[in-house]
């Protein structure tokens, strides 16, 4: 006797979508692929999700919900230590889903789970002595870094580093070429982007948090 089929649900569909993106990248995520992975008819998916955009919105909610659950019980002696641990915990989850930052950055629908994450971060700062006005400025300064990832200034993709810059361009921007040749690395296990490895992320995060602490005490 065959095992009973697990009924479809929105949560099951969204988690299957995450598994596909983890395995093959978000570009591999289609409604047809989802149906195949769930051993279901494609039309049956539409009882739980409207379309692929709805799937991506739901995926954001699921991953942000995972982050909220992971940071819920973080305690630390100072607002800065607690904020740092929250942000690095969020980042550790994004490192398990390296395709997710681009999806988060590209959504136009507001995710309640993302809003809830930022609400708790503002509350942490306010309890630590920030005015709401300064907390507002802090969110702008942190940007996506507050959620655990940062947008890349340079992203040559698979093309490599400065050695791939055309000679005519390299001659015009020698300082950037020299810098990129020195700092380019190949460490895909620790990165969400080309040079967004853990050291670079924490370097920028600490600069912002240290500056915010100085403002808080001024």
PDB file of N, CA and C in Angstrom, residues 81-130:
ATOM      1  N   UNK A  81      25.522  45.566  21.665  1.00  0.00           N
ATOM      2  CA  UNK A  81      25.848  44.139  21.626  1.00  0.00           C
ATOM      3  C   UNK A  81      24.636  43.323  21.184  1.00  0.00           C
ATOM      4  N   UNK A  82      23.445  43.703  21.678  1.00  0.00           N
ATOM      5  CA  UNK A  82      22.231  42.972  21.297  1.00  0.00           C
ATOM      6  C   UNK A  82      21.913  43.172  19.824  1.00  0.00           C
ATOM      7  N   UNK A  83      22.038  44.420  19.329  1.00  0.00           N
ATOM      8  CA  UNK A  83      21.769  44.699  17.922  1.00  0.00           C
ATOM      9  C   UNK A  83      22.755  43.951  17.034  1.00  0.00           C
ATOM     10  N   UNK A  84      24.008  43.938  17.429  1.00  0.00           N
ATOM     11  CA  UNK A  84      25.023  43.249  16.645  1.00  0.00           C
ATOM     12  C   UNK A  84      24.729  41.761  16.551  1.00  0.00           C
ATOM     13  N   UNK A  85      24.336  41.164  17.687  1.00  0.00           N
ATOM     14  CA  UNK A  85      24.045  39.727  17.683  1.00  0.00           C
ATOM     15  C   UNK A  85      22.806  39.426  16.847  1.00  0.00           C
ATOM     16  N   UNK A  86      21.792  40.281  16.947  1.00  0.00           N
ATOM     17  CA  UNK A  86      20.584  40.094  16.138  1.00  0.00           C
ATOM     18  C   UNK A  86      20.922  40.135  14.647  1.00  0.00           C
ATOM     19  N   UNK A  87      21.696  41.129  14.260  1.00  0.00           N
ATOM     20  CA  UNK A  87      21.999  41.305  12.843  1.00  0.00           C
ATOM     21  C   UNK A  87      22.854  40.153  12.319  1.00  0.00           C
ATOM     22  N   UNK A  88      23.842  39.724  13.094  1.00  0.00           N
ATOM     23  CA  UNK A  88      24.691  38.621  12.645  1.00  0.00           C
ATOM     24  C   UNK A  88      23.932  37.294  12.654  1.00  0.00           C
ATOM     25  N   UNK A  89      22.948  37.153  13.543  1.00  0.00           N
ATOM     26  CA  UNK A  89      22.096  35.966  13.517  1.00  0.00           C
ATOM     27  C   UNK A  89      21.244  35.955  12.251  1.00  0.00           C
ATOM     28  N   UNK A  90      20.683  37.115  11.916  1.00  0.00           N
ATOM     29  CA  UNK A  90      19.923  37.217  10.672  1.00  0.00           C
ATOM     30  C   UNK A  90      20.807  36.876   9.474  1.00  0.00           C
ATOM     31  N   UNK A  91      22.026  37.374   9.505  1.00  0.00           N
ATOM     32  CA  UNK A  91      22.952  37.097   8.402  1.00  0.00           C
ATOM     33  C   UNK A  91      23.239  35.613   8.264  1.00  0.00           C
ATOM     34  N   UNK A  92      23.376  34.923   9.393  1.00  0.00           N
ATOM     35  CA  UNK A  92      23.668  33.485   9.330  1.00  0.00           C
ATOM     36  C   UNK A  92      22.553  32.728   8.618  1.00  0.00           C
ATOM     37  N   UNK A  93      21.329  33.216   8.739  1.00  0.00           N
ATOM     38  CA  UNK A  93      20.213  32.581   8.038  1.00  0.00           C
ATOM     39  C   UNK A  93      20.268  32.898   6.550  1.00  0.00           C
ATOM     40  N   UNK A  94      20.603  34.135   6.196  1.00  0.00           N
ATOM     41  CA  UNK A  94      20.763  34.465   4.781  1.00  0.00           C
ATOM     42  C   UNK A  94      21.897  33.667   4.137  1.00  0.00           C
ATOM     43  N   UNK A  95      22.929  33.363   4.885  1.00  0.00           N
ATOM     44  CA  UNK A  95      24.024  32.566   4.322  1.00  0.00           C
ATOM     45  C   UNK A  95      23.563  31.149   3.976  1.00  0.00           C
ATOM     46  N   UNK A  96      22.496  30.696   4.602  1.00  0.00           N
ATOM     47  CA  UNK A  96      21.922  29.400   4.240  1.00  0.00           C
ATOM     48  C   UNK A  96      21.045  29.514   2.995  1.00  0.00           C
ATOM     49  N   UNK A  97      20.644  30.736   2.664  1.00  0.00           N
ATOM     50  CA  UNK A  97      19.815  30.999   1.486  1.00  0.00           C
ATOM     51  C   UNK A  97      20.448  32.144   0.697  1.00  0.00           C
ATOM     52  N   UNK A  98      21.616  31.941   0.078  1.00  0.00           N
ATOM     53  CA  UNK A  98      22.363  33.061  -0.519  1.00  0.00           C
ATOM     54  C   UNK A  98      21.639  33.783  -1.644  1.00  0.00           C
ATOM     55  N   UNK A  99      20.609  33.211  -2.197  1.00  0.00           N
ATOM     56  CA  UNK A  99      19.802  33.845  -3.241  1.00  0.00           C
ATOM     57  C   UNK A  99      18.781  34.818  -2.650  1.00  0.00           C
ATOM     58  N   UNK A 100      18.507  34.713  -1.347  1.00  0.00           N
ATOM     59  CA  UNK A 100      17.388  35.429  -0.742  1.00  0.00           C
ATOM     60  C   UNK A 100      17.562  36.947  -0.671  1.00  0.00           C
ATOM     61  N   UNK A 101      18.774  37.503  -0.425  1.00  0.00           N
ATOM     62  CA  UNK A 101      18.874  38.969  -0.363  1.00  0.00           C
ATOM     63  C   UNK A 101      18.322  39.674  -1.597  1.00  0.00           C
ATOM     64  N   UNK A 102      18.606  39.133  -2.780  1.00  0.00           N
ATOM     65  CA  UNK A 102      18.095  39.764  -4.003  1.00  0.00           C
ATOM     66  C   UNK A 102      16.570  39.707  -4.042  1.00  0.00           C
ATOM     67  N   UNK A 103      15.985  38.627  -3.541  1.00  0.00           N
ATOM     68  CA  UNK A 103      14.527  38.522  -3.510  1.00  0.00           C
ATOM     69  C   UNK A 103      13.951  39.528  -2.514  1.00  0.00           C
ATOM     70  N   UNK A 104      14.532  39.618  -1.319  1.00  0.00           N
ATOM     71  CA  UNK A 104      14.079  40.591  -0.331  1.00  0.00           C
ATOM     72  C   UNK A 104      14.161  42.009  -0.895  1.00  0.00           C
ATOM     73  N   UNK A 105      15.291  42.327  -1.531  1.00  0.00           N
ATOM     74  CA  UNK A 105      15.501  43.683  -2.046  1.00  0.00           C
ATOM     75  C   UNK A 105      14.559  44.009  -3.192  1.00  0.00           C
ATOM     76  N   UNK A 106      14.095  42.981  -3.909  1.00  0.00           N
ATOM     77  CA  UNK A 106      13.290  43.216  -5.102  1.00  0.00           C
ATOM     78  C   UNK A 106      11.793  43.218  -4.883  1.00  0.00           C
ATOM     79  N   UNK A 107      11.320  42.879  -3.676  1.00  0.00           N
ATOM     80  CA  UNK A 107       9.877  42.823  -3.448  1.00  0.00           C
ATOM     81  C   UNK A 107       9.310  44.214  -3.202  1.00  0.00           C
ATOM     82  N   UNK A 108       8.127  44.470  -3.731  1.00  0.00           N
ATOM     83  CA  UNK A 108       7.448  45.738  -3.507  1.00  0.00           C
ATOM     84  C   UNK A 108       6.322  45.596  -2.483  1.00  0.00           C
ATOM     85  N   UNK A 109       5.921  44.378  -2.193  1.00  0.00           N
ATOM     86  CA  UNK A 109       4.896  44.131  -1.182  1.00  0.00           C
ATOM     87  C   UNK A 109       5.540  44.144   0.195  1.00  0.00           C
ATOM     88  N   UNK A 110       4.904  44.799   1.144  1.00  0.00           N
ATOM     89  CA  UNK A 110       5.446  44.883   2.497  1.00  0.00           C
ATOM     90  C   UNK A 110       5.220  43.562   3.222  1.00  0.00           C
ATOM     91  N   UNK A 111       6.283  42.986   3.750  1.00  0.00           N
ATOM     92  CA  UNK A 111       6.201  41.756   4.532  1.00  0.00           C
ATOM     93  C   UNK A 111       6.026  42.102   6.007  1.00  0.00           C
ATOM     94  N   UNK A 112       4.971  41.576   6.621  1.00  0.00           N
ATOM     95  CA  UNK A 112       4.756  41.843   8.036  1.00  0.00           C
ATOM     96  C   UNK A 112       5.922  41.334   8.872  1.00  0.00           C
ATOM     97  N   UNK A 113       6.493  40.181   8.508  1.00  0.00           N
ATOM     98  CA  UNK A 113       7.592  39.618   9.285  1.00  0.00           C
ATOM     99  C   UNK A 113       8.830  40.508   9.223  1.00  0.00           C
ATOM    100  N   UNK A 114       9.078  41.132   8.070  1.00  0.00           N
ATOM    101  CA  UNK A 114      10.198  42.065   7.954  1.00  0.00           C
ATOM    102  C   UNK A 114       9.919  43.314   8.787  1.00  0.00           C
ATOM    103  N   UNK A 115       8.695  43.802   8.729  1.00  0.00           N
ATOM    104  CA  UNK A 115       8.322  44.966   9.542  1.00  0.00           C
ATOM    105  C   UNK A 115       8.474  44.642  11.029  1.00  0.00           C
ATOM    106  N   UNK A 116       8.056  43.438  11.421  1.00  0.00           N
ATOM    107  CA  UNK A 116       8.155  43.049  12.831  1.00  0.00           C
ATOM    108  C   UNK A 116       9.614  42.995  13.274  1.00  0.00           C
ATOM    109  N   UNK A 117      10.492  42.504  12.411  1.00  0.00           N
ATOM    110  CA  UNK A 117      11.921  42.464  12.733  1.00  0.00           C
ATOM    111  C   UNK A 117      12.441  43.873  13.010  1.00  0.00           C
ATOM    112  N   UNK A 118      12.108  44.817  12.135  1.00  0.00           N
ATOM    113  CA  UNK A 118      12.590  46.188  12.318  1.00  0.00           C
ATOM    114  C   UNK A 118      11.934  46.860  13.528  1.00  0.00           C
ATOM    115  N   UNK A 119      10.679  46.525  13.796  1.00  0.00           N
ATOM    116  CA  UNK A 119      10.026  47.074  14.979  1.00  0.00           C
ATOM    117  C   UNK A 119      10.783  46.674  16.246  1.00  0.00           C
ATOM    118  N   UNK A 120      11.190  45.413  16.326  1.00  0.00           N
ATOM    119  CA  UNK A 120      11.909  44.953  17.511  1.00  0.00           C
ATOM    120  C   UNK A 120      13.295  45.595  17.596  1.00  0.00           C
ATOM    121  N   UNK A 121      13.920  45.833  16.458  1.00  0.00           N
ATOM    122  CA  UNK A 121      15.224  46.492  16.458  1.00  0.00           C
ATOM    123  C   UNK A 121      15.099  47.936  16.939  1.00  0.00           C
ATOM    124  N   UNK A 122      14.057  48.645  16.482  1.00  0.00           N
ATOM    125  CA  UNK A 122      13.816  50.009  16.955  1.00  0.00           C
ATOM    126  C   UNK A 122      13.527  49.997  18.458  1.00  0.00           C
ATOM    127  N   UNK A 123      12.736  49.028  18.913  1.00  0.00           N
ATOM    128  CA  UNK A 123      12.453  48.928  20.339  1.00  0.00           C
ATOM    129  C   UNK A 123      13.704  48.696  21.160  1.00  0.00           C
ATOM    130  N   UNK A 124      14.603  47.878  20.631  1.00  0.00           N
ATOM    131  CA  UNK A 124      15.872  47.620  21.312  1.00  0.00           C
ATOM    132  C   UNK A 124      16.687  48.911  21.444  1.00  0.00           C
ATOM    133  N   UNK A 125      16.744  49.685  20.375  1.00  0.00           N
ATOM    134  CA  UNK A 125      17.487  50.940  20.428  1.00  0.00           C
ATOM    135  C   UNK A 125      16.807  51.944  21.360  1.00  0.00           C
ATOM    136  N   UNK A 126      15.482  52.018  21.294  1.00  0.00           N
ATOM    137  CA  UNK A 126      14.759  52.960  22.144  1.00  0.00           C
ATOM    138  C   UNK A 126      14.954  52.623  23.621  1.00  0.00           C
ATOM    139  N   UNK A 127      14.874  51.343  23.950  1.00  0.00           N
ATOM    140  CA  UNK A 127      15.121  50.912  25.331  1.00  0.00           C
ATOM    141  C   UNK A 127      16.558  51.208  25.757  1.00  0.00           C
ATOM    142  N   UNK A 128      17.475  51.258  24.768  1.00  0.00           N
ATOM    143  CA  UNK A 128      18.876  51.532  25.060  1.00  0.00           C
ATOM    144  C   UNK A 128      19.224  53.004  25.133  1.00  0.00           C
ATOM    145  N   UNK A 129      18.237  53.881  24.988  1.00  0.00           N
ATOM    146  CA  UNK A 129      18.499  55.303  25.151  1.00  0.00           C
ATOM    147  C   UNK A 129      18.346  56.141  23.903  1.00  0.00           C
ATOM    148  N   UNK A 130      17.976  55.539  22.776  1.00  0.00           N
ATOM    149  CA  UNK A 130      17.768  56.293  21.539  1.00  0.00           C
ATOM    150  C   UNK A 130      16.420  57.012  21.585  1.00  0.00           C
TER     151      UNK A 130
END
